[in-house]
Tab-separated table of C-alpha atoms and ligand atoms in Angstrom:
chain	number	residue	atom	x	y	z
F	1	MET	CA	0.000	0.000	0.000
F	2	LYS	CA	1.223	3.467	-0.843
F	3	LYS	CA	2.213	5.378	2.220
F	4	LEU	CA	-0.180	8.251	2.793
F	5	GLN	CA	1.371	11.660	2.882
F	6	TYR	CA	1.467	13.445	6.213
F	7	GLU	CA	-0.528	16.615	6.236
F	8	ARG	CA	-0.097	18.901	9.181
F	9	PRO	CA	-3.318	19.875	10.913
F	10	LEU	CA	-4.472	23.357	10.072
F	11	ILE	CA	-6.180	25.493	12.657
F	12	GLN	CA	-8.039	28.408	11.182
F	13	ARG	CA	-9.582	31.201	13.152
F	14	LEU	CA	-13.287	31.472	12.422
F	15	ASN	CA	-14.184	35.071	12.024
F	16	ALA	CA	-17.848	35.532	12.779
F	17	GLY	CA	-17.689	39.295	12.270
F	18	LEU	CA	-20.556	41.680	12.718
F	19	MET	CA	-24.022	41.244	11.358
F	20	ASN	CA	-25.067	43.521	8.555
F	21	LYS	CA	-28.517	45.066	8.485
F	22	PHE	CA	-29.999	41.867	6.999
F	23	GLY	CA	-28.774	39.897	9.972
F	24	MET	CA	-25.919	37.921	8.501
F	25	ARG	CA	-22.959	38.127	6.235
F	26	THR	CA	-23.577	37.295	2.650
F	27	GLU	CA	-21.274	35.907	-0.041
F	28	TYR	CA	-18.501	35.930	2.478
F	29	THR	CA	-15.965	33.274	1.496
F	30	PRO	CA	-13.567	33.882	-1.365
F	31	LEU	CA	-13.609	31.337	-4.167
F	32	THR	CA	-10.009	30.955	-5.280
F	33	HIS	CA	-10.310	27.561	-6.994
F	34	ILE	CA	-12.930	25.691	-9.024
F	35	ASP	CA	-12.463	21.918	-8.833
F	36	ASP	CA	-8.904	22.579	-7.589
F	37	VAL	CA	-8.045	24.775	-10.566
F	38	SER	CA	-6.945	28.305	-9.697
F	39	VAL	CA	-9.325	31.019	-10.846
F	40	VAL	CA	-6.425	33.401	-11.450
F	41	LYS	CA	-4.621	30.813	-13.585
F	42	LEU	CA	-7.771	30.142	-15.622
F	43	LEU	CA	-8.159	33.847	-16.327
F	44	GLU	CA	-4.473	34.153	-17.242
F	45	ASP	CA	-4.637	31.201	-19.614
F	46	PHE	CA	-7.998	31.811	-21.256
F	47	GLY	CA	-8.630	35.534	-20.786
F	48	SER	CA	-11.250	37.466	-18.848
F	49	PRO	CA	-14.203	37.100	-18.683
F	50	LEU	CA	-14.477	33.344	-18.924
F	51	PHE	CA	-17.169	30.714	-18.450
F	52	ALA	CA	-15.945	27.612	-16.601
F	53	ILE	CA	-17.969	24.412	-16.382
F	54	SER	CA	-17.306	21.654	-13.881
F	55	GLU	CA	-17.681	18.234	-15.502
F	56	ARG	CA	-17.634	16.726	-12.025
F	57	THR	CA	-20.630	18.795	-10.926
F	58	ILE	CA	-22.580	17.887	-14.077
F	59	ARG	CA	-22.036	14.177	-13.506
F	60	GLN	CA	-22.790	14.396	-9.779
F	61	THR	CA	-25.976	16.374	-10.357
F	62	TYR	CA	-27.110	14.020	-13.108
F	63	ARG	CA	-26.523	10.984	-10.896
F	64	GLU	CA	-28.368	12.641	-8.045
F	65	ALA	CA	-31.368	13.306	-10.313
F	66	THR	CA	-31.454	9.787	-11.767
F	67	ARG	CA	-31.108	8.295	-8.282
F	68	ALA	CA	-34.088	10.326	-7.061
F	69	PHE	CA	-36.306	8.987	-9.871
F	70	LYS	CA	-34.973	5.444	-10.224
F	71	THR	CA	-35.441	4.680	-6.545
F	72	ARG	CA	-39.117	5.560	-6.953
F	73	TYR	CA	-40.052	4.346	-10.425
F	74	PRO	CA	-38.850	1.347	-12.485
F	75	LYS	CA	-38.390	2.881	-15.945
F	76	VAL	CA	-36.796	6.315	-16.151
F	77	GLN	CA	-35.078	8.109	-19.014
F	78	PHE	CA	-33.605	11.624	-19.082
F	79	ALA	CA	-33.365	13.581	-22.345
F	80	TRP	CA	-30.957	16.539	-22.299
F	81	SER	CA	-32.677	19.816	-23.133
F	82	TYR	CA	-30.397	21.246	-25.802
F	83	LYS	CA	-31.575	24.836	-25.577
F	84	THR	CA	-30.493	24.994	-21.922
F	85	ASN	CA	-26.843	24.591	-22.931
F	86	TYR	CA	-25.974	23.202	-26.353
F	87	ILE	CA	-22.212	23.459	-26.324
F	88	ASN	CA	-21.336	20.025	-27.707
F	89	ALA	CA	-18.910	19.129	-24.910
F	90	VAL	CA	-21.668	19.732	-22.372
F	91	CYS	CA	-24.229	17.709	-24.351
F	92	ASN	CA	-21.775	14.858	-24.682
F	93	VAL	CA	-21.211	14.612	-20.942
F	94	PHE	CA	-24.964	14.115	-20.582
F	95	HIS	CA	-25.035	11.577	-23.424
F	96	GLN	CA	-22.148	9.679	-21.817
F	97	GLU	CA	-24.209	9.542	-18.640
F	98	GLY	CA	-27.036	7.934	-20.626
F	99	SER	CA	-29.200	10.907	-21.469
F	100	TRP	CA	-31.114	11.130	-24.769
F	101	GLY	CA	-31.472	14.478	-26.553
F	102	GLU	CA	-34.463	16.857	-26.441
F	103	VAL	CA	-34.543	19.583	-29.081
F	104	VAL	CA	-36.874	22.429	-30.054
F	105	SER	CA	-35.546	23.424	-33.478
F	106	GLY	CA	-34.108	21.925	-36.640
F	107	PHE	CA	-30.681	23.326	-35.831
F	108	GLU	CA	-30.672	21.712	-32.393
F	109	TYR	CA	-31.971	18.490	-33.943
F	110	GLN	CA	-29.012	18.418	-36.323
F	111	LYS	CA	-26.645	19.125	-33.457
F	112	ALA	CA	-27.923	16.126	-31.480
F	113	ILE	CA	-27.631	13.839	-34.506
F	114	ASN	CA	-24.099	15.151	-35.183
F	115	ASN	CA	-23.204	14.440	-31.571
F	116	GLY	CA	-24.028	10.799	-32.269
F	117	VAL	CA	-27.412	10.462	-30.560
F	118	PRO	CA	-29.422	7.768	-32.413
F	119	GLY	CA	-32.426	9.283	-34.181
F	120	ASN	CA	-34.953	7.327	-32.118
F	121	LYS	CA	-33.466	8.962	-28.991
F	122	VAL	CA	-33.817	12.563	-30.125
F	123	ILE	CA	-37.139	13.996	-28.968
F	124	PHE	CA	-38.341	16.720	-31.319
F	125	ASN	CA	-40.376	19.374	-29.490
F	126	GLY	CA	-41.496	22.906	-30.244
F	127	PRO	CA	-44.021	24.786	-32.352
F	128	ASP	CA	-41.721	25.411	-35.339
F	129	LYS	CA	-40.722	22.384	-37.389
F	130	THR	CA	-40.372	22.815	-41.148
F	131	ASP	CA	-41.431	20.131	-43.639
F	132	GLU	CA	-37.798	19.254	-44.262
F	133	GLU	CA	-37.129	18.910	-40.551
F	134	LEU	CA	-40.246	16.806	-40.018
F	135	LYS	CA	-39.241	14.487	-42.870
F	136	MET	CA	-35.734	14.114	-41.474
F	137	ALA	CA	-37.154	13.256	-38.049
F	138	VAL	CA	-39.656	10.767	-39.545
F	139	ARG	CA	-36.906	8.995	-41.506
F	140	ASN	CA	-34.782	8.834	-38.336
F	141	ASN	CA	-37.712	7.401	-36.373
F	142	SER	CA	-37.479	10.229	-33.830
F	143	PRO	CA	-40.352	10.819	-31.425
F	144	ILE	CA	-42.094	13.964	-32.707
F	145	HIS	CA	-44.093	15.887	-30.145
F	146	ILE	CA	-46.968	17.576	-31.926
F	147	ASP	CA	-47.689	21.130	-30.816
F	148	HIS	CA	-50.772	22.140	-32.837
F	149	LEU	CA	-53.365	20.813	-35.295
F	150	ASP	CA	-51.636	22.243	-38.367
F	151	GLU	CA	-48.591	20.197	-37.485
F	152	LEU	CA	-50.747	17.116	-36.932
F	153	TYR	CA	-52.324	17.449	-40.396
F	154	ARG	CA	-49.001	18.200	-42.083
F	155	LEU	CA	-47.363	15.198	-40.447
F	156	THR	CA	-50.257	13.003	-41.545
F	157	GLU	CA	-49.628	14.105	-45.142
F	158	ILE	CA	-45.890	13.533	-44.791
F	159	ALA	CA	-46.552	10.028	-43.451
F	160	GLU	CA	-48.520	9.204	-46.591
F	161	GLU	CA	-45.943	10.814	-48.836
F	162	LEU	CA	-43.011	8.925	-47.294
F	163	LYS	CA	-44.995	5.733	-46.707
F	164	LEU	CA	-43.723	5.729	-43.139
F	165	ARG	CA	-45.497	5.675	-39.807
F	166	PRO	CA	-44.104	8.552	-37.674
F	167	ARG	CA	-43.817	7.972	-33.939
F	168	VAL	CA	-45.599	10.853	-32.242
F	169	ALA	CA	-46.720	12.218	-28.912
F	170	ILE	CA	-48.898	15.221	-28.259
F	171	ARG	CA	-47.898	18.013	-25.967
F	172	VAL	CA	-50.615	18.613	-23.393
F	173	ASN	CA	-51.100	21.811	-21.417
F	174	MET	CA	-53.258	21.976	-18.330
F	175	ASP	CA	-54.215	23.724	-15.128
F	176	THR	CA	-51.778	22.598	-12.445
F	177	GLY	CA	-52.586	25.372	-9.987
F	178	ILE	CA	-49.742	27.547	-11.340
F	179	TYR	CA	-50.873	30.775	-12.995
F	180	PRO	CA	-50.714	32.051	-15.644
F	181	ILE	CA	-51.176	28.632	-17.290
F	182	TRP	CA	-48.664	27.858	-19.985
F	183	ASP	CA	-51.332	27.157	-22.584
F	184	ARG	CA	-49.618	28.445	-25.715
F	185	PHE	CA	-47.937	25.106	-26.391
F	186	GLY	CA	-49.755	21.895	-27.170
F	187	PHE	CA	-53.362	20.867	-26.611
F	188	ASN	CA	-55.396	21.741	-23.555
F	189	TYR	CA	-56.466	19.004	-21.155
F	190	GLU	CA	-59.466	20.640	-19.515
F	191	ASN	CA	-61.284	21.875	-22.623
F	192	GLY	CA	-61.013	18.627	-24.564
F	193	GLN	CA	-58.396	19.681	-27.164
F	194	ALA	CA	-56.036	16.933	-26.014
F	195	TRP	CA	-58.690	14.270	-26.533
F	196	ASP	CA	-59.581	15.764	-29.899
F	197	ALA	CA	-55.953	15.411	-31.051
F	198	ILE	CA	-55.706	11.876	-29.655
F	199	ASN	CA	-58.902	10.797	-31.451
F	200	LYS	CA	-57.697	12.293	-34.734
F	201	ILE	CA	-54.314	10.551	-34.508
F	202	ILE	CA	-55.768	7.155	-33.647
F	203	LEU	CA	-58.750	7.212	-36.022
F	204	THR	CA	-56.867	8.494	-39.102
F	205	ASP	CA	-54.320	5.755	-38.320
F	206	LYS	CA	-51.296	7.261	-40.106
F	207	LEU	CA	-49.302	8.193	-37.028
F	208	GLU	CA	-48.228	5.943	-34.167
F	209	LEU	CA	-49.192	7.558	-30.861
F	210	VAL	CA	-46.336	6.439	-28.606
F	211	GLY	CA	-46.350	9.046	-25.861
F	212	LEU	CA	-47.910	11.933	-23.986
F	213	HIS	CA	-45.880	15.012	-23.188
F	214	CYS	CA	-46.160	18.068	-20.982
F	215	HIS	CA	-43.814	20.823	-19.866
F	216	ILE	CA	-45.722	22.886	-17.363
F	217	GLY	CA	-43.329	25.771	-16.760
F	218	THR	CA	-39.790	26.687	-15.905
F	219	PHE	CA	-38.018	27.347	-12.601
F	220	MET	CA	-40.975	25.708	-10.898
F	221	LEU	CA	-40.887	25.882	-7.116
F	222	SER	CA	-43.861	23.689	-6.447
F	223	PRO	CA	-43.535	19.876	-6.695
F	224	SER	CA	-47.292	19.495	-6.185
F	225	ALA	CA	-47.917	21.073	-9.624
F	226	TYR	CA	-45.993	18.143	-11.113
F	227	GLY	CA	-48.124	15.744	-9.096
F	228	ILE	CA	-51.260	17.255	-10.639
F	229	ALA	CA	-49.742	17.199	-14.138
F	230	ALA	CA	-48.604	13.577	-13.785
F	231	SER	CA	-52.044	12.429	-12.684
F	232	LYS	CA	-53.777	14.287	-15.522
F	233	ILE	CA	-51.370	12.819	-18.086
F	234	SER	CA	-51.775	9.341	-16.561
F	235	ASP	CA	-55.512	9.821	-16.765
F	236	LEU	CA	-55.244	10.471	-20.507
F	237	ALA	CA	-53.063	7.384	-20.975
F	238	LEU	CA	-55.525	5.229	-19.052
F	239	GLY	CA	-58.403	6.742	-21.030
F	240	ILE	CA	-56.672	5.765	-24.284
F	241	ARG	CA	-56.249	2.228	-23.011
F	242	LYS	CA	-59.902	2.064	-22.061
F	243	LYS	CA	-61.248	3.575	-25.261
F	244	TYR	CA	-58.850	2.116	-27.835
F	245	LYS	CA	-57.245	-0.844	-26.005
F	246	ARG	CA	-53.786	0.620	-26.593
F	247	ASN	CA	-50.938	1.258	-24.219
F	248	ILE	CA	-48.873	4.425	-24.358
F	249	GLU	CA	-45.109	3.701	-24.373
F	250	TYR	CA	-44.038	6.747	-22.408
F	251	ILE	CA	-45.100	9.714	-20.359
F	252	ASP	CA	-42.780	12.692	-20.771
F	253	MET	CA	-43.028	15.168	-17.905
F	254	GLY	CA	-40.809	17.806	-19.546
F	255	GLY	CA	-38.429	19.973	-17.547
F	256	GLY	CA	-38.792	23.022	-15.352
F	257	PHE	CA	-37.388	21.988	-11.966
F	258	ALA	CA	-35.864	25.001	-10.210
F	259	SER	CA	-32.095	25.103	-9.867
F	260	LYS	CA	-30.425	26.478	-6.729
F	261	ASN	CA	-30.470	30.066	-7.923
F	262	THR	CA	-32.279	32.790	-5.998
F	263	LEU	CA	-35.060	34.600	-7.814
F	264	LYS	CA	-35.020	38.375	-7.466
F	265	GLY	CA	-37.174	39.476	-4.592
F	266	SER	CA	-37.123	36.173	-2.723
F	267	TYR	CA	-36.353	36.393	0.933
F	268	LEU	CA	-34.605	33.033	1.302
F	269	GLN	CA	-31.612	31.877	-0.687
F	270	GLY	CA	-32.464	29.401	-3.439
F	271	VAL	CA	-29.926	26.934	-2.139
F	272	ASP	CA	-31.945	26.633	1.105
F	273	ALA	CA	-35.471	27.177	-0.146
F	274	ASN	CA	-35.836	25.506	-3.557
F	275	PRO	CA	-37.150	21.929	-3.719
F	276	ASN	CA	-34.631	19.185	-4.505
F	277	PHE	CA	-34.860	16.313	-7.009
F	278	ASP	CA	-36.320	13.978	-4.368
F	279	GLN	CA	-39.296	16.248	-3.833
F	280	PHE	CA	-40.054	16.565	-7.564
F	281	ALA	CA	-39.503	12.824	-8.091
F	282	GLU	CA	-41.805	11.977	-5.203
F	283	ALA	CA	-44.654	14.078	-6.584
F	284	ILE	CA	-44.337	12.717	-10.131
F	285	CYS	CA	-43.655	9.049	-9.408
F	286	ALA	CA	-46.318	8.744	-6.724
F	287	ALA	CA	-48.923	10.273	-9.047
F	288	ILE	CA	-48.159	7.838	-11.877
F	289	LEU	CA	-47.867	4.795	-9.637
F	290	ASN	CA	-51.132	5.587	-7.889
F	291	SER	CA	-53.093	6.285	-11.047
F	292	GLY	CA	-54.110	2.735	-11.944
F	293	PHE	CA	-51.561	1.265	-14.365
F	294	GLY	CA	-51.001	-2.479	-14.032
F	295	THR	CA	-47.496	-3.633	-13.063
F	296	ASP	CA	-46.488	-4.689	-16.566
F	297	GLU	CA	-47.985	-1.697	-18.347
F	298	LEU	CA	-46.272	1.139	-16.543
F	299	PRO	CA	-45.100	3.652	-19.157
F	300	LEU	CA	-41.490	4.754	-19.433
F	301	LEU	CA	-41.077	8.034	-17.553
F	302	ILE	CA	-39.103	10.588	-19.577
F	303	LEU	CA	-37.725	13.793	-18.052
F	304	GLU	CA	-36.393	16.716	-20.038
F	305	THR	CA	-34.785	18.467	-17.090
F	306	GLY	CA	-32.598	21.362	-18.213
F	307	ARG	CA	-31.628	24.094	-15.784
F	308	ALA	CA	-31.624	21.992	-12.617
F	309	LEU	CA	-28.998	19.690	-14.154
F	310	ILE	CA	-26.524	22.291	-15.359
F	311	ASP	CA	-26.904	25.589	-13.472
F	312	GLU	CA	-24.639	24.682	-10.545
F	313	ALA	CA	-21.912	23.367	-12.852
F	314	GLY	CA	-21.410	26.755	-14.521
F	315	TYR	CA	-19.291	29.686	-13.257
F	316	LEU	CA	-18.535	33.042	-14.798
F	317	LEU	CA	-15.107	34.421	-13.956
F	318	GLY	CA	-14.348	38.073	-14.413
F	319	THR	CA	-12.283	41.092	-13.467
F	320	VAL	CA	-12.948	44.466	-11.879
F	321	ILE	CA	-12.538	47.326	-14.345
F	322	SER	CA	-13.102	50.197	-11.952
F	323	ASN	CA	-14.856	51.541	-8.866
F	324	LYS	CA	-16.748	54.752	-8.512
F	325	ARG	CA	-19.150	56.557	-6.185
F	326	LEU	CA	-22.637	57.230	-7.439
F	327	SER	CA	-24.215	60.600	-6.780
F	328	ASP	CA	-26.089	59.176	-3.789
F	329	GLY	CA	-22.844	57.965	-2.219
F	330	ARG	CA	-23.246	54.286	-3.032
F	331	ARG	CA	-20.257	52.276	-4.088
F	332	ALA	CA	-20.380	51.030	-7.669
F	333	THR	CA	-18.081	48.414	-9.129
F	334	ILE	CA	-17.734	47.908	-12.878
F	335	LEU	CA	-16.991	44.379	-14.027
F	336	ASP	CA	-15.806	43.150	-17.411
F	337	PHE	CA	-18.933	41.051	-18.069
F	338	GLY	CA	-22.490	42.282	-18.357
F	339	VAL	CA	-26.041	41.243	-19.136
F	340	ASN	CA	-24.943	40.510	-22.709
F	341	VAL	CA	-23.270	37.309	-21.476
F	342	MET	CA	-25.244	36.899	-18.263
F	343	PHE	CA	-28.798	37.088	-19.426
F	344	THR	CA	-30.042	35.436	-16.239
F	345	SER	CA	-29.062	38.460	-14.128
F	346	PHE	CA	-32.412	39.904	-15.239
F	347	TRP	CA	-34.264	37.467	-12.984
F	348	TYR	CA	-31.780	36.015	-10.503
F	349	ASP	CA	-29.731	37.524	-7.708
F	350	HIS	CA	-26.694	35.496	-8.661
F	351	LYS	CA	-24.275	34.681	-5.890
F	352	ILE	CA	-20.951	36.414	-6.515
F	353	SER	CA	-17.720	35.585	-4.700
F	354	PRO	CA	-14.486	37.525	-4.691
F	355	ALA	CA	-11.694	35.309	-5.999
F	356	GLN	CA	-9.087	36.531	-3.490
F	357	GLU	CA	-8.756	36.927	0.262
F	358	PHE	CA	-10.105	40.114	1.776
F	359	SER	CA	-10.502	41.934	5.069
F	360	ASN	CA	-13.530	41.829	7.348
F	361	TYR	CA	-14.950	45.068	6.039
F	362	THR	CA	-17.934	44.846	3.691
F	363	GLU	CA	-20.030	47.472	1.964
F	364	ASP	CA	-23.271	47.500	0.010
F	365	CYS	CA	-22.598	48.126	-3.631
F	366	VAL	CA	-24.014	47.986	-7.143
F	367	LEU	CA	-22.322	45.746	-9.677
F	368	TYR	CA	-22.354	47.028	-13.238
F	369	GLY	CA	-21.306	45.347	-16.443
F	370	PRO	CA	-19.045	47.003	-19.048
F	371	LEU	CA	-21.731	47.871	-21.601
F	372	CYS	CA	-22.487	51.453	-22.468
F	373	MET	CA	-26.114	50.866	-21.625
F	374	ASN	CA	-28.081	51.788	-18.525
F	375	ILE	CA	-29.698	48.388	-17.965
F	376	ASP	CA	-26.352	46.620	-17.706
F	377	VAL	CA	-26.638	45.758	-14.008
F	378	ILE	CA	-25.373	42.464	-12.612
F	379	ARG	CA	-26.537	43.044	-9.010
F	380	GLU	CA	-28.586	46.043	-7.895
F	381	ASN	CA	-27.483	45.661	-4.309
F	382	VAL	CA	-25.011	43.231	-2.859
F	383	THR	CA	-22.888	43.213	0.249
F	384	LEU	CA	-19.289	42.563	-0.714
F	385	PRO	CA	-15.837	43.433	0.514
F	386	PRO	CA	-14.548	46.386	-1.484
F	387	LEU	CA	-13.028	45.093	-4.703
F	388	LYS	CA	-10.067	46.842	-6.296
F	389	LYS	CA	-9.351	47.342	-9.958
F	390	ASP	CA	-7.977	44.066	-11.418
F	391	ASP	CA	-9.413	41.946	-8.581
F	392	HIS	CA	-11.340	38.899	-9.758
F	393	VAL	CA	-14.849	37.676	-9.037
F	394	VAL	CA	-16.702	34.427	-9.661
F	395	VAL	CA	-20.433	34.264	-10.362
F	396	HIS	CA	-22.129	31.009	-9.335
F	397	ASN	CA	-24.879	28.945	-10.991
F	398	VAL	CA	-24.694	30.300	-14.515
F	399	GLY	CA	-24.665	26.975	-16.408
F	400	ALA	CA	-28.235	27.177	-17.702
F	401	TYR	CA	-29.380	29.415	-20.566
F	402	ASN	CA	-26.493	31.909	-20.428
F	403	MET	CA	-24.351	30.132	-23.007
F	404	THR	CA	-27.337	29.882	-25.348
F	405	GLN	CA	-29.099	33.197	-24.727
F	406	TRP	CA	-25.975	35.376	-24.605
F	407	MET	CA	-25.884	38.040	-27.210
F	408	GLN	CA	-23.127	39.516	-29.231
F	409	PHE	CA	-23.750	43.109	-28.305
F	410	ILE	CA	-21.035	45.762	-27.925
F	411	SER	CA	-18.426	43.254	-26.796
F	412	LEU	CA	-17.349	39.796	-27.955
F	413	ARG	CA	-18.513	36.650	-26.257
F	414	PRO	CA	-16.003	34.973	-23.917
F	415	ALA	CA	-14.421	31.550	-24.143
F	416	VAL	CA	-15.842	28.537	-22.303
F	417	VAL	CA	-13.691	25.937	-20.592
F	418	MET	CA	-14.653	22.626	-19.036
F	419	ILE	CA	-12.702	21.318	-16.066
F	420	ASP	CA	-12.525	17.546	-16.402
F	421	MET	CA	-12.638	14.866	-13.703
F	422	GLU	CA	-8.822	15.038	-13.377
F	423	HIS	CA	-8.884	18.806	-12.775
F	424	GLN	CA	-7.681	19.663	-16.273
F	425	PRO	CA	-9.312	22.607	-18.027
F	426	HIS	CA	-10.228	22.139	-21.721
F	427	LEU	CA	-11.233	24.908	-24.081
F	428	ILE	CA	-14.723	23.914	-25.325
F	429	ARG	CA	-15.722	27.146	-27.057
F	430	LYS	CA	-13.330	29.752	-28.356
F	431	ARG	CA	-13.532	33.408	-27.487
F	432	GLU	CA	-15.229	35.329	-30.281
F	433	THR	CA	-13.074	37.484	-32.523
F	434	LEU	CA	-13.838	40.317	-34.891
F	435	SER	CA	-13.371	37.939	-37.798
F	436	SER	CA	-15.711	35.287	-36.366
F	437	ILE	CA	-18.402	37.978	-36.133
F	438	GLU	CA	-17.686	39.399	-39.570
F	439	SER	CA	-17.464	36.005	-41.247
F	440	SER	CA	-21.205	36.064	-41.826
F	441	GLU	CA	-21.357	39.696	-43.026
F	442	VAL	CA	-21.374	40.657	-46.684
F	443	LYS	CA	-20.317	44.160	-47.740
F	444	PRO	CA	-21.498	45.069	-51.278
F	445	ASP	CA	-18.630	46.279	-53.489
F	446	TYR	CA	-20.195	49.637	-54.216
F	447	LEU	CA	-20.021	50.468	-50.497
F	448	ALA	CA	-16.356	49.587	-50.185
F	449	LYS	CA	-14.955	53.037	-50.881
F	450	PHE	CA	-15.561	56.410	-49.324
F	451	LYS	CA	-13.727	59.634	-48.736
F	452	LEU	CA	-14.000	61.514	-45.461
H	1	PLP	C1	-36.956	24.424	-22.242
H	1	PLP	C2	-37.598	23.116	-22.208
H	1	PLP	C3	-37.155	22.131	-21.310
H	1	PLP	C4	-36.126	22.395	-20.242
H	1	PLP	O1	-36.656	23.254	-19.274
H	1	PLP	P1	-35.889	23.622	-17.916
H	1	PLP	O2	-36.751	24.642	-17.277
H	1	PLP	O3	-34.546	24.169	-18.302
H	1	PLP	O4	-35.756	22.368	-17.113
H	1	PLP	C5	-37.749	20.886	-21.401
H	1	PLP	N1	-38.722	20.628	-22.298
H	1	PLP	C6	-39.169	21.551	-23.172
H	1	PLP	C7	-40.239	21.205	-24.128
H	1	PLP	C8	-38.628	22.828	-23.144
H	1	PLP	O5	-39.092	23.759	-24.012
């Protein structure tokens, strides 16, 4: 056996400090390393700002989610929601863990296929699927989730044209006690639209109805809404069995579980207050199990969880550009990343940690981004130790939606690295350059010359 290395015990003085006006210190510990990789070194090597993704956290979170469901229900399948983060390296970690793909556009569909996901494991959602995209999905035997009647009719025609039998599900929307109801997608449960679509699919007999789908909202904080949705969807499946003597292969409960972020205006921190995977799994699995399926006819349970699987794995690293005093005396700190790359700062109070040691003194401040635009605010009010020019900060829980909703506005988009299981960072998306932006521009010849 290898002799273990002696490590001397370390005694550290705990500094409780004084309470601030909210009763406790916030964002107090510096974050100098992410998965043992130095934040300063990452910024030196890859530039500032920089997105860093922890592969370890993705895998741990994914395993935690699958454990929560598989201990409660016999047949569970996750399908990675591409729009939440479709950088290929990220998608592939999920596929390696066993996740299918879930896409909402032709471009995402192609991405999943290019990543090597078999066609029958790419779920095609969304209201906008062109004829070409539908045909591609039918030929690949992908489950197509029908959003509206026009799509149902078009797909029926395509089935005849191609002499193939597309595998379809319908998206169902419903009242789950969460308002406003997300009723713009799919067919409504309460007013009979869902049954109308089911009857049309089964009686015209050109499409194979393999599943029922819902996606009731996003950043949902109430597991009981999923319980209601799962029993309504189960009810439809059991109704189909009763009326047509057919079993549905799967129930797809969509995504929407809250991550650990804190919504603006909430009193408690998301990490303490938001429900965990066990609570969502309990609500969903209990509702399906208790709805009346026989043991050998339980449908596969598909989950399209996005943000709750990736948010905690993502960090945004940046640098202080400057400090100033606002006219009302408040401290303002300008950072080198703004709402252009951190879209989610519009609805979350993201946790932000200094990346270096600091004194006990803290002060309320505003954090601004670098854009020449008034709405570029990262935090309206946060208690932080005073940061100096060139100090570094780390924003937590930015893995979901930022790397897909970021915009190229005023400044170029930063690089993305993934820190692997052996603590090695890999570049997974290059920093944008002027030429990458201009590569899709065309300047007509007659505009090439001017004299000023
Ligand atoms: C966006 C989306 C998801 C993922 O939602 P999250 O809130 O990120 O979990 C899943 N399914 C569908 C149909 C979606 O549109």
